[in-house]
Amino acid sequence: MRHFGHLAPEARRRLFHREPAVFTAESPAPILATALGATLYSPATRPTLADDVHKQAARGVVSMVLCLEDSIADADVPGAEANLVAQFADLAARAEAGEAEPPLLFIRVRDPEQIPDLVRRLGPAVRLLSGFVLPKFTEERGVPYLEALASAEARSGHRLFAMPVLESPELLHVETRTATLTGIAGTVDKYRDRVLALRLGVTDFCSAYGLRRPPDMTAYDVQIVASVIADVVNVLGRADGTGFTVTGPVWEYFRVQERMFKPQLRRSPFLGRAEELRASLIEHDMDGLLREIELDRANGLLGKTCIHPSHVLPVHALSVVSHEEYSDAQDILRPERDGGGVLRSAYTNKMNEVKPHRAWAERTLLRAEAFGVAAEDIGFVELLGEGLAV
């Protein structure tokens, strides 16, 4: 699989200076963590789940979470588990018949006991499972999940990753936050090889105070939420080798943008309509999402939890490395710069200070491998427009 792999080869050649790399579910963890992108959630009760997975993959989705937790009613859990087992068997049969492999698939569970039980019930189809999403993660609640995952991996012989969700009240409340973060940090460090990424449950944070951000505000406008994000990145997102990939929070609002924009794209060549599409994005309630994606990256987050397919392409388009960023990162990481120093950027618009900017440059080149580097005259609007035109 690859980001923007659903576009025609000639379109990718026109849009990218360096195309996104191909990766598989067996790729190294740093690549997979960077490449998660817009992780699309779906309730595990959907009867057409296998069809949905293939449909979304054809539209550019590379990671999905099939949810047994908050998205379904308590009484529906047994039926949802049975449905998951049947749908994975369907996906495995399709793969054996030569259909494309599905995206990275994760199951969000409710309790640790579900992990070994589901792995056993999936049988050979477990090879299509990349791991489990662990809700309400703290040191106390997280250790049993991670022990169950390690045991299931050993018994199945199949690599399984964990994606803990940081969403508990102990993490939100100021009097318990430091101790909770310290406990989480020690736990995920102990199981570092199994933890692919950490996810933020901002909806649960807001719920603790009866809050819900409107569509014209980002998570960073809700100060009590922004303070938690900052502390999570401070402790768990460091670039010194001790940190983890931390993904952006869910955006709750959606409208069906694809139908709104396609008539415009049919009427005239897209690349001459950048300003019109930019205005349409704002008009159709996308402005808040776009600002939040930008703020996610500025605050050290990568990728995003998504609950609607219309969010996927904006997340991916804004994850592509610009030609300017790529140029700066390459300059900073040249072997002859190992001693440090300051240099003017190739775009002659900024200072690149080699030692302070090195960690940024390394992360940028890893993102470039996953999402590609845009051609010199290509920006977010062009990338989004090409995707919508498919």
mmCIF file of C-alpha atoms in Angstrom:
data_model
loop_
_atom_site.group_PDB
_atom_site.id
_atom_site.type_symbol
_atom_site.label_atom_id
_atom_site.label_comp_id
_atom_site.label_asym_id
_atom_site.label_seq_id
_atom_site.Cartn_x
_atom_site.Cartn_y
_atom_site.Cartn_z
ATOM 1 C CA MET A 1 0.000 0.000 0.000
ATOM 2 C CA ARG A 2 1.037 3.621 -0.375
ATOM 3 C CA HIS A 3 -0.435 7.029 0.250
ATOM 4 C CA PHE A 4 -2.100 8.483 -2.844
ATOM 5 C CA GLY A 5 -1.796 5.044 -4.433
ATOM 6 C CA HIS A 6 -5.407 5.419 -5.598
ATOM 7 C CA LEU A 7 -4.305 8.172 -8.005
ATOM 8 C CA ALA A 8 -3.220 7.381 -11.534
ATOM 9 C CA PRO A 9 0.584 7.106 -11.966
ATOM 10 C CA GLU A 10 0.676 10.135 -14.258
ATOM 11 C CA ALA A 11 -1.139 12.213 -11.637
ATOM 12 C CA ARG A 12 1.359 11.191 -8.955
ATOM 13 C CA ARG A 13 4.266 12.056 -11.245
ATOM 14 C CA ARG A 14 2.807 15.521 -11.800
ATOM 15 C CA LEU A 15 2.014 16.174 -8.141
ATOM 16 C CA PHE A 16 5.119 14.807 -6.444
ATOM 17 C CA HIS A 17 8.793 15.652 -6.506
ATOM 18 C CA ARG A 18 9.260 12.400 -4.588
ATOM 19 C CA GLU A 19 6.346 9.956 -4.542
ATOM 20 C CA PRO A 20 5.200 8.257 -1.319
ATOM 21 C CA ALA A 21 6.974 4.970 -0.664
ATOM 22 C CA VAL A 22 5.275 1.585 -0.815
ATOM 23 C CA PHE A 23 4.912 -0.117 2.571
ATOM 24 C CA THR A 24 3.240 -3.230 3.943
ATOM 25 C CA ALA A 25 1.869 -4.396 7.279
ATOM 26 C CA GLU A 26 5.280 -6.019 7.823
ATOM 27 C CA SER A 27 7.245 -2.777 7.414
ATOM 28 C CA PRO A 28 9.328 -1.469 10.335
ATOM 29 C CA ALA A 29 7.342 0.137 13.142
ATOM 30 C CA PRO A 30 8.725 3.692 12.626
ATOM 31 C CA ILE A 31 7.470 3.670 9.036
ATOM 32 C CA LEU A 32 4.050 2.318 10.007
ATOM 33 C CA ALA A 33 3.671 4.803 12.878
ATOM 34 C CA THR A 34 4.467 7.696 10.551
ATOM 35 C CA ALA A 35 2.277 6.360 7.732
ATOM 36 C CA LEU A 36 -0.908 5.785 9.781
ATOM 37 C CA GLY A 37 -2.332 9.040 8.446
ATOM 38 C CA ALA A 38 -6.084 9.421 8.806
ATOM 39 C CA THR A 39 -7.097 6.358 10.837
ATOM 40 C CA LEU A 40 -10.740 5.741 9.980
ATOM 41 C CA TYR A 41 -12.953 4.269 12.702
ATOM 42 C CA SER A 42 -15.884 1.985 11.927
ATOM 43 C CA PRO A 43 -18.304 0.174 14.268
ATOM 44 C CA ALA A 44 -17.624 -3.575 14.273
ATOM 45 C CA THR A 45 -21.366 -4.214 13.900
ATOM 46 C CA ARG A 46 -21.481 -3.212 10.228
ATOM 47 C CA PRO A 47 -22.698 -6.220 8.193
ATOM 48 C CA THR A 48 -20.795 -5.065 5.097
ATOM 49 C CA LEU A 49 -17.508 -4.458 6.889
ATOM 50 C CA ALA A 50 -15.319 -6.365 4.429
ATOM 51 C CA ASP A 51 -16.833 -4.425 1.518
ATOM 52 C CA ASP A 52 -16.397 -1.171 3.443
ATOM 53 C CA VAL A 53 -12.730 -1.908 4.112
ATOM 54 C CA HIS A 54 -11.989 -2.509 0.424
ATOM 55 C CA LYS A 55 -14.027 0.523 -0.644
ATOM 56 C CA GLN A 56 -12.161 2.834 1.719
ATOM 57 C CA ALA A 57 -8.799 1.374 0.731
ATOM 58 C CA ALA A 58 -9.611 2.177 -2.899
ATOM 59 C CA ARG A 59 -10.210 5.785 -1.811
ATOM 60 C CA GLY A 60 -6.832 6.147 -0.134
ATOM 61 C CA VAL A 61 -7.380 4.908 3.444
ATOM 62 C CA VAL A 62 -4.324 3.053 4.788
ATOM 63 C CA SER A 63 -5.374 2.422 8.405
ATOM 64 C CA MET A 64 -8.705 1.531 10.011
ATOM 65 C CA VAL A 65 -9.972 0.757 13.506
ATOM 66 C CA LEU A 66 -12.890 -1.647 13.846
ATOM 67 C CA CYS A 67 -14.518 -0.642 17.099
ATOM 68 C CA LEU A 68 -15.999 -2.852 19.818
ATOM 69 C CA GLU A 69 -16.033 -0.087 22.409
ATOM 70 C CA ASP A 70 -17.887 3.248 22.619
ATOM 71 C CA SER A 71 -19.295 3.184 19.082
ATOM 72 C CA ILE A 72 -21.566 0.209 19.814
ATOM 73 C CA ALA A 73 -24.085 -0.597 22.541
ATOM 74 C CA ASP A 74 -23.120 -2.929 25.378
ATOM 75 C CA ALA A 75 -25.685 -5.520 24.288
ATOM 76 C CA ASP A 76 -24.220 -5.617 20.763
ATOM 77 C CA VAL A 77 -20.711 -6.731 21.755
ATOM 78 C CA PRO A 78 -21.130 -10.516 21.282
ATOM 79 C CA GLY A 79 -22.712 -10.043 17.868
ATOM 80 C CA ALA A 80 -20.036 -7.525 16.882
ATOM 81 C CA GLU A 81 -17.280 -9.962 17.827
ATOM 82 C CA ALA A 82 -18.889 -12.703 15.735
ATOM 83 C CA ASN A 83 -19.267 -10.268 12.857
ATOM 84 C CA LEU A 84 -15.581 -9.322 13.061
ATOM 85 C CA VAL A 85 -14.522 -12.963 12.870
ATOM 86 C CA ALA A 86 -16.749 -13.543 9.825
ATOM 87 C CA GLN A 87 -15.630 -10.346 8.083
ATOM 88 C CA PHE A 88 -11.929 -11.131 8.616
ATOM 89 C CA ALA A 89 -12.518 -14.571 7.113
ATOM 90 C CA ASP A 90 -14.118 -12.846 4.102
ATOM 91 C CA LEU A 91 -11.156 -10.469 3.766
ATOM 92 C CA ALA A 92 -8.701 -13.372 3.988
ATOM 93 C CA ALA A 93 -10.570 -15.299 1.286
ATOM 94 C CA ARG A 94 -10.488 -12.256 -0.984
ATOM 95 C CA ALA A 95 -6.760 -11.867 -0.438
ATOM 96 C CA GLU A 96 -6.219 -15.530 -1.269
ATOM 97 C CA ALA A 97 -8.232 -15.007 -4.460
ATOM 98 C CA GLY A 98 -5.836 -12.262 -5.533
ATOM 99 C CA GLU A 99 -7.637 -9.107 -4.388
ATOM 100 C CA ALA A 100 -5.555 -6.308 -2.942
ATOM 101 C CA GLU A 101 -4.502 -6.612 0.689
ATOM 102 C CA PRO A 102 -6.634 -4.472 3.018
ATOM 103 C CA PRO A 103 -5.239 -1.444 4.860
ATOM 104 C CA LEU A 104 -3.694 -1.725 8.311
ATOM 105 C CA LEU A 105 -6.511 -3.064 10.497
ATOM 106 C CA PHE A 106 -6.817 -2.632 14.267
ATOM 107 C CA ILE A 107 -9.549 -3.734 16.670
ATOM 108 C CA ARG A 108 -10.590 -1.460 19.510
ATOM 109 C CA VAL A 109 -11.455 -3.690 22.445
ATOM 110 C CA ARG A 110 -13.203 -3.111 25.782
ATOM 111 C CA ASP A 111 -11.242 -5.399 28.073
ATOM 112 C CA PRO A 112 -7.979 -7.380 27.986
ATOM 113 C CA GLU A 113 -9.688 -10.777 27.782
ATOM 114 C CA GLN A 114 -11.017 -9.950 24.326
ATOM 115 C CA ILE A 115 -7.510 -9.832 22.837
ATOM 116 C CA PRO A 116 -6.476 -13.517 23.128
ATOM 117 C CA ASP A 117 -10.055 -14.647 22.519
ATOM 118 C CA LEU A 118 -10.346 -12.720 19.244
ATOM 119 C CA VAL A 119 -6.887 -13.755 18.054
ATOM 120 C CA ARG A 120 -7.831 -17.400 18.667
ATOM 121 C CA ARG A 121 -11.193 -17.043 16.906
ATOM 122 C CA LEU A 122 -9.686 -15.258 13.885
ATOM 123 C CA GLY A 123 -7.471 -18.266 13.148
ATOM 124 C CA PRO A 124 -5.368 -17.879 9.975
ATOM 125 C CA ALA A 125 -7.128 -14.582 9.166
ATOM 126 C CA VAL A 126 -5.207 -12.996 12.051
ATOM 127 C CA ARG A 127 -2.467 -12.253 9.521
ATOM 128 C CA LEU A 128 -4.624 -9.331 8.346
ATOM 129 C CA LEU A 129 -4.743 -7.824 11.839
ATOM 130 C CA SER A 130 -2.110 -5.245 12.714
ATOM 131 C CA GLY A 131 -3.045 -4.868 16.369
ATOM 132 C CA PHE A 132 -5.398 -3.543 19.003
ATOM 133 C CA VAL A 133 -6.499 -0.126 20.221
ATOM 134 C CA LEU A 134 -6.515 0.001 24.030
ATOM 135 C CA PRO A 135 -9.070 2.397 25.568
ATOM 136 C CA LYS A 136 -8.854 4.531 28.738
ATOM 137 C CA PHE A 137 -5.155 3.718 29.044
ATOM 138 C CA THR A 138 -3.329 4.258 32.337
ATOM 139 C CA GLU A 139 -0.563 2.307 34.021
ATOM 140 C CA GLU A 140 -3.034 0.319 36.117
ATOM 141 C CA ARG A 141 -5.457 -0.452 33.282
ATOM 142 C CA GLY A 142 -2.840 -0.645 30.537
ATOM 143 C CA VAL A 143 -0.563 -3.370 31.863
ATOM 144 C CA PRO A 144 -3.201 -6.159 31.612
ATOM 145 C CA TYR A 145 -3.943 -5.116 28.015
ATOM 146 C CA LEU A 146 -0.273 -5.183 27.034
ATOM 147 C CA GLU A 147 0.336 -8.498 28.777
ATOM 148 C CA ALA A 148 -2.657 -9.981 26.960
ATOM 149 C CA LEU A 149 -1.356 -8.657 23.643
ATOM 150 C CA ALA A 150 2.128 -10.076 24.249
ATOM 151 C CA SER A 151 0.636 -13.455 25.098
ATOM 152 C CA ALA A 152 -1.623 -13.457 22.035
ATOM 153 C CA GLU A 153 1.283 -12.508 19.799
ATOM 154 C CA ALA A 154 3.441 -15.330 21.186
ATOM 155 C CA ARG A 155 0.693 -17.915 20.710
ATOM 156 C CA SER A 156 -0.250 -16.807 17.202
ATOM 157 C CA GLY A 157 3.282 -16.162 15.948
ATOM 158 C CA HIS A 158 1.961 -12.985 14.319
ATOM 159 C CA ARG A 159 3.260 -9.483 15.115
ATOM 160 C CA LEU A 160 0.634 -7.381 16.884
ATOM 161 C CA PHE A 161 0.907 -3.718 17.811
ATOM 162 C CA ALA A 162 -0.865 -1.740 20.509
ATOM 163 C CA MET A 163 -2.250 1.768 20.145
ATOM 164 C CA PRO A 164 -3.179 3.003 23.649
ATOM 165 C CA VAL A 165 -5.794 5.754 23.839
ATOM 166 C CA LEU A 166 -5.029 8.499 26.367
ATOM 167 C CA GLU A 167 -8.455 9.665 27.494
ATOM 168 C CA SER A 168 -8.889 8.941 31.190
ATOM 169 C CA PRO A 169 -10.063 11.543 33.765
ATOM 170 C CA GLU A 170 -6.857 10.933 35.749
ATOM 171 C CA LEU A 171 -4.914 12.338 32.826
ATOM 172 C CA LEU A 172 -7.193 15.343 32.501
ATOM 173 C CA HIS A 173 -7.403 16.358 36.163
ATOM 174 C CA VAL A 174 -4.495 18.563 37.158
ATOM 175 C CA GLU A 175 -3.999 16.978 40.600
ATOM 176 C CA THR A 176 -3.429 13.499 39.098
ATOM 177 C CA ARG A 177 -1.975 14.354 35.694
ATOM 178 C CA THR A 178 1.731 14.217 36.498
ATOM 179 C CA ALA A 179 1.539 10.871 38.298
ATOM 180 C CA THR A 180 -0.685 9.426 35.560
ATOM 181 C CA LEU A 181 1.643 10.564 32.774
ATOM 182 C CA THR A 182 4.662 9.205 34.636
ATOM 183 C CA GLY A 183 2.944 5.835 35.022
ATOM 184 C CA ILE A 184 1.915 5.729 31.371
ATOM 185 C CA ALA A 185 5.441 6.655 30.265
ATOM 186 C CA GLY A 186 6.983 3.833 32.298
ATOM 187 C CA THR A 187 4.435 1.323 31.001
ATOM 188 C CA VAL A 188 4.745 2.100 27.304
ATOM 189 C CA ASP A 189 8.529 2.275 27.592
ATOM 190 C CA LYS A 190 8.571 -1.258 29.036
ATOM 191 C CA TYR A 191 6.516 -2.463 26.053
ATOM 192 C CA ARG A 192 8.112 -0.096 23.531
ATOM 193 C CA ASP A 193 8.462 -2.713 20.773
ATOM 194 C CA ARG A 194 4.707 -3.341 20.853
ATOM 195 C CA VAL A 195 3.444 0.257 21.067
ATOM 196 C CA LEU A 196 2.993 1.646 17.567
ATOM 197 C CA ALA A 197 1.459 5.013 18.462
ATOM 198 C CA LEU A 198 -0.443 6.812 21.211
ATOM 199 C CA ARG A 199 -3.889 8.207 20.434
ATOM 200 C CA LEU A 200 -5.634 11.131 22.157
ATOM 201 C CA GLY A 201 -9.269 10.804 23.245
ATOM 202 C CA VAL A 202 -10.254 14.466 23.272
ATOM 203 C CA THR A 203 -14.000 13.735 23.198
ATOM 204 C CA ASP A 204 -13.661 12.026 26.573
ATOM 205 C CA PHE A 205 -11.640 14.973 27.905
ATOM 206 C CA CYS A 206 -14.410 17.365 26.917
ATOM 207 C CA SER A 207 -17.052 15.050 28.344
ATOM 208 C CA ALA A 208 -15.533 15.288 31.825
ATOM 209 C CA TYR A 209 -16.475 18.979 31.876
ATOM 210 C CA GLY A 210 -19.642 18.864 29.801
ATOM 211 C CA LEU A 211 -17.910 20.560 26.857
ATOM 212 C CA ARG A 212 -18.165 20.136 23.107
ATOM 213 C CA ARG A 213 -16.149 22.310 20.754
ATOM 214 C CA PRO A 214 -18.146 23.907 17.891
ATOM 215 C CA PRO A 215 -17.053 23.414 14.275
ATOM 216 C CA ASP A 216 -15.381 26.823 14.080
ATOM 217 C CA MET A 217 -13.021 25.986 16.969
ATOM 218 C CA THR A 218 -10.164 23.508 17.228
ATOM 219 C CA ALA A 219 -9.118 21.367 20.173
ATOM 220 C CA TYR A 220 -6.420 23.953 20.807
ATOM 221 C CA ASP A 221 -9.048 26.651 21.432
ATOM 222 C CA VAL A 222 -10.388 24.619 24.379
ATOM 223 C CA GLN A 223 -7.716 25.508 26.888
ATOM 224 C CA ILE A 224 -8.287 22.618 29.280
ATOM 225 C CA VAL A 225 -7.837 20.206 26.372
ATOM 226 C CA ALA A 226 -4.876 22.084 24.919
ATOM 227 C CA SER A 227 -3.077 21.861 28.259
ATOM 228 C CA VAL A 228 -3.407 18.056 28.282
ATOM 229 C CA ILE A 229 -2.151 17.767 24.695
ATOM 230 C CA ALA A 230 0.859 19.903 25.592
ATOM 231 C CA ASP A 231 1.695 17.761 28.624
ATOM 232 C CA VAL A 232 1.257 14.498 26.709
ATOM 233 C CA VAL A 233 3.662 15.681 23.990
ATOM 234 C CA ASN A 234 6.029 17.039 26.638
ATOM 235 C CA VAL A 235 6.354 13.651 28.339
ATOM 236 C CA LEU A 236 5.596 11.143 25.567
ATOM 237 C CA GLY A 237 6.442 12.870 22.284
ATOM 238 C CA ARG A 238 10.071 13.821 22.761
ATOM 239 C CA ALA A 239 12.477 13.628 19.821
ATOM 240 C CA ASP A 240 15.388 12.257 21.861
ATOM 241 C CA GLY A 241 14.600 8.600 21.212
ATOM 242 C CA THR A 242 12.348 8.199 24.259
ATOM 243 C CA GLY A 243 9.179 9.488 22.582
ATOM 244 C CA PHE A 244 6.366 7.926 20.583
ATOM 245 C CA THR A 245 4.201 8.992 17.673
ATOM 246 C CA VAL A 246 1.181 10.789 19.151
ATOM 247 C CA THR A 247 -1.807 11.121 16.817
ATOM 248 C CA GLY A 248 -4.234 14.017 16.535
ATOM 249 C CA PRO A 249 -7.721 14.057 18.075
ATOM 250 C CA VAL A 250 -10.936 13.222 16.284
ATOM 251 C CA TRP A 251 -12.862 15.891 14.352
ATOM 252 C CA GLU A 252 -16.551 15.324 15.054
ATOM 253 C CA TYR A 253 -18.193 17.302 12.234
ATOM 254 C CA PHE A 254 -18.727 16.277 8.645
ATOM 255 C CA ARG A 255 -20.599 17.069 5.499
ATOM 256 C CA VAL A 256 -20.277 15.197 2.226
ATOM 257 C CA GLN A 257 -17.688 17.454 0.606
ATOM 258 C CA GLU A 258 -16.984 15.109 -2.292
ATOM 259 C CA ARG A 259 -20.414 15.700 -3.828
ATOM 260 C CA MET A 260 -20.141 19.444 -3.290
ATOM 261 C CA PHE A 261 -16.788 19.820 -4.996
ATOM 262 C CA LYS A 262 -17.039 17.386 -7.907
ATOM 263 C CA PRO A 263 -19.388 19.573 -9.996
ATOM 264 C CA GLN A 264 -16.861 22.408 -9.763
ATOM 265 C CA LEU A 265 -14.057 20.089 -10.815
ATOM 266 C CA ARG A 266 -16.034 18.894 -13.848
ATOM 267 C CA ARG A 267 -16.789 22.425 -15.047
ATOM 268 C CA SER A 268 -13.207 23.532 -15.538
ATOM 269 C CA PRO A 269 -9.598 22.371 -15.163
ATOM 270 C CA PHE A 270 -8.898 22.160 -11.440
ATOM 271 C CA LEU A 271 -5.455 23.652 -11.211
ATOM 272 C CA GLY A 272 -6.786 27.027 -12.354
ATOM 273 C CA ARG A 273 -9.456 26.995 -9.612
ATOM 274 C CA ALA A 274 -7.342 26.928 -6.474
ATOM 275 C CA GLU A 275 -8.914 30.014 -4.924
ATOM 276 C CA GLU A 276 -12.456 28.816 -5.667
ATOM 277 C CA LEU A 277 -11.840 25.486 -3.987
ATOM 278 C CA ARG A 278 -10.146 27.167 -1.051
ATOM 279 C CA ALA A 279 -13.251 29.299 -0.555
ATOM 280 C CA SER A 280 -15.467 26.221 -0.872
ATOM 281 C CA LEU A 281 -13.518 24.444 1.838
ATOM 282 C CA ILE A 282 -14.292 27.278 4.236
ATOM 283 C CA GLU A 283 -17.923 27.534 3.131
ATOM 284 C CA HIS A 284 -18.568 23.836 3.719
ATOM 285 C CA ASP A 285 -17.298 23.676 7.330
ATOM 286 C CA MET A 286 -13.850 22.330 6.490
ATOM 287 C CA ASP A 287 -11.962 25.362 7.766
ATOM 288 C CA GLY A 288 -11.943 24.195 11.392
ATOM 289 C CA LEU A 289 -10.689 20.737 10.418
ATOM 290 C CA LEU A 290 -7.914 22.164 8.242
ATOM 291 C CA ARG A 291 -6.763 24.525 10.978
ATOM 292 C CA GLU A 292 -6.767 21.706 13.529
ATOM 293 C CA ILE A 293 -4.684 19.440 11.268
ATOM 294 C CA GLU A 294 -2.115 22.218 10.886
ATOM 295 C CA LEU A 295 -2.107 22.825 14.636
ATOM 296 C CA ASP A 296 -1.724 19.098 15.276
ATOM 297 C CA ARG A 297 1.556 19.045 13.380
ATOM 298 C CA ALA A 298 2.750 22.340 14.853
ATOM 299 C CA ASN A 299 2.219 20.836 18.319
ATOM 300 C CA GLY A 300 4.047 17.584 17.622
ATOM 301 C CA LEU A 301 1.178 15.298 16.575
ATOM 302 C CA LEU A 302 1.084 13.199 13.412
ATOM 303 C CA GLY A 303 -1.927 11.503 11.842
ATOM 304 C CA LYS A 304 -5.489 11.833 13.083
ATOM 305 C CA THR A 305 -8.422 9.818 14.332
ATOM 306 C CA CYS A 306 -11.266 10.111 11.782
ATOM 307 C CA ILE A 307 -14.911 9.126 11.974
ATOM 308 C CA HIS A 308 -15.928 10.066 8.432
ATOM 309 C CA PRO A 309 -14.323 9.287 5.047
ATOM 310 C CA SER A 310 -14.482 12.966 4.009
ATOM 311 C CA HIS A 311 -11.772 13.741 6.591
ATOM 312 C CA VAL A 312 -9.217 11.339 5.140
ATOM 313 C CA LEU A 313 -8.014 13.239 2.098
ATOM 314 C CA PRO A 314 -7.487 16.577 3.917
ATOM 315 C CA VAL A 315 -5.395 14.807 6.582
ATOM 316 C CA HIS A 316 -3.258 13.117 3.945
ATOM 317 C CA ALA A 317 -2.915 16.177 1.733
ATOM 318 C CA LEU A 318 -1.708 18.254 4.677
ATOM 319 C CA SER A 319 0.737 15.499 5.668
ATOM 320 C CA VAL A 320 2.650 15.687 2.368
ATOM 321 C CA VAL A 321 6.037 17.354 2.813
ATOM 322 C CA SER A 322 6.383 20.550 0.835
ATOM 323 C CA HIS A 323 9.276 20.972 -1.564
ATOM 324 C CA GLU A 324 10.587 23.771 0.653
ATOM 325 C CA GLU A 325 10.493 21.633 3.830
ATOM 326 C CA TYR A 326 12.263 18.818 1.996
ATOM 327 C CA SER A 327 14.950 21.140 0.714
ATOM 328 C CA ASP A 328 15.589 22.501 4.210
ATOM 329 C CA ALA A 329 15.686 19.037 5.789
ATOM 330 C CA GLN A 330 18.142 17.726 3.217
ATOM 331 C CA ASP A 331 20.424 20.730 3.697
ATOM 332 C CA ILE A 332 20.414 20.336 7.472
ATOM 333 C CA LEU A 333 21.247 16.622 7.324
ATOM 334 C CA ARG A 334 24.090 16.773 4.808
ATOM 335 C CA PRO A 335 27.154 14.910 6.208
ATOM 336 C CA GLU A 336 29.293 18.024 5.924
ATOM 337 C CA ARG A 337 26.919 19.791 8.345
ATOM 338 C CA ASP A 338 27.567 17.336 11.207
ATOM 339 C CA GLY A 339 29.639 19.934 13.044
ATOM 340 C CA GLY A 340 26.706 22.331 13.224
ATOM 341 C CA GLY A 341 26.496 25.907 12.050
ATOM 342 C CA VAL A 342 23.922 28.180 10.442
ATOM 343 C CA LEU A 343 23.028 28.384 6.774
ATOM 344 C CA ARG A 344 20.584 30.285 4.639
ATOM 345 C CA SER A 345 17.805 28.115 3.223
ATOM 346 C CA ALA A 346 17.781 27.280 -0.471
ATOM 347 C CA TYR A 347 14.551 29.304 -0.665
ATOM 348 C CA THR A 348 16.476 32.250 0.836
ATOM 349 C CA ASN A 349 13.663 33.020 3.285
ATOM 350 C CA LYS A 350 14.838 31.564 6.592
ATOM 351 C CA MET A 351 17.743 30.469 8.755
ATOM 352 C CA ASN A 352 18.499 26.753 9.101
ATOM 353 C CA GLU A 353 20.474 26.133 12.284
ATOM 354 C CA VAL A 354 21.894 22.639 11.939
ATOM 355 C CA LYS A 355 21.961 21.307 15.509
ATOM 356 C CA PRO A 356 18.628 22.698 16.811
ATOM 357 C CA HIS A 357 16.801 21.788 13.588
ATOM 358 C CA ARG A 358 18.255 18.280 13.178
ATOM 359 C CA ALA A 359 15.440 16.412 14.963
ATOM 360 C CA TRP A 360 12.861 18.320 12.898
ATOM 361 C CA ALA A 361 14.740 17.439 9.704
ATOM 362 C CA GLU A 362 14.899 13.733 10.591
ATOM 363 C CA ARG A 363 11.164 13.639 11.293
ATOM 364 C CA THR A 364 10.469 15.533 8.077
ATOM 365 C CA LEU A 365 12.382 13.021 5.947
ATOM 366 C CA LEU A 366 10.530 10.145 7.622
ATOM 367 C CA ARG A 367 7.226 11.867 6.811
ATOM 368 C CA ALA A 368 8.488 12.420 3.258
ATOM 369 C CA GLU A 369 9.028 8.687 2.873
ATOM 370 C CA ALA A 370 5.477 7.952 4.014
ATOM 371 C CA PHE A 371 3.551 10.791 2.341
ATOM 372 C CA GLY A 372 5.887 11.972 -0.389
ATOM 373 C CA VAL A 373 7.261 15.381 -1.302
ATOM 374 C CA ALA A 374 5.121 17.758 -3.326
ATOM 375 C CA ALA A 375 6.455 19.146 -6.580
ATOM 376 C CA GLU A 376 7.779 22.671 -6.345
ATOM 377 C CA ASP A 377 4.594 24.332 -7.602
ATOM 378 C CA ILE A 378 2.141 21.978 -5.869
ATOM 379 C CA GLY A 379 0.400 22.708 -2.575
ATOM 380 C CA PHE A 380 -2.390 21.362 -0.402
ATOM 381 C CA VAL A 381 -5.208 22.618 -2.634
ATOM 382 C CA GLU A 382 -3.826 20.852 -5.706
ATOM 383 C CA LEU A 383 -3.337 17.606 -3.793
ATOM 384 C CA LEU A 384 -6.840 17.766 -2.384
ATOM 385 C CA GLY A 385 -8.384 18.660 -5.714
ATOM 386 C CA GLU A 386 -6.715 15.787 -7.535
ATOM 387 C CA GLY A 387 -7.977 13.359 -4.913
ATOM 388 C CA LEU A 388 -11.518 14.690 -5.091
ATOM 389 C CA ALA A 389 -11.497 14.413 -8.855
ATOM 390 C CA VAL A 390 -10.883 10.630 -8.736
#
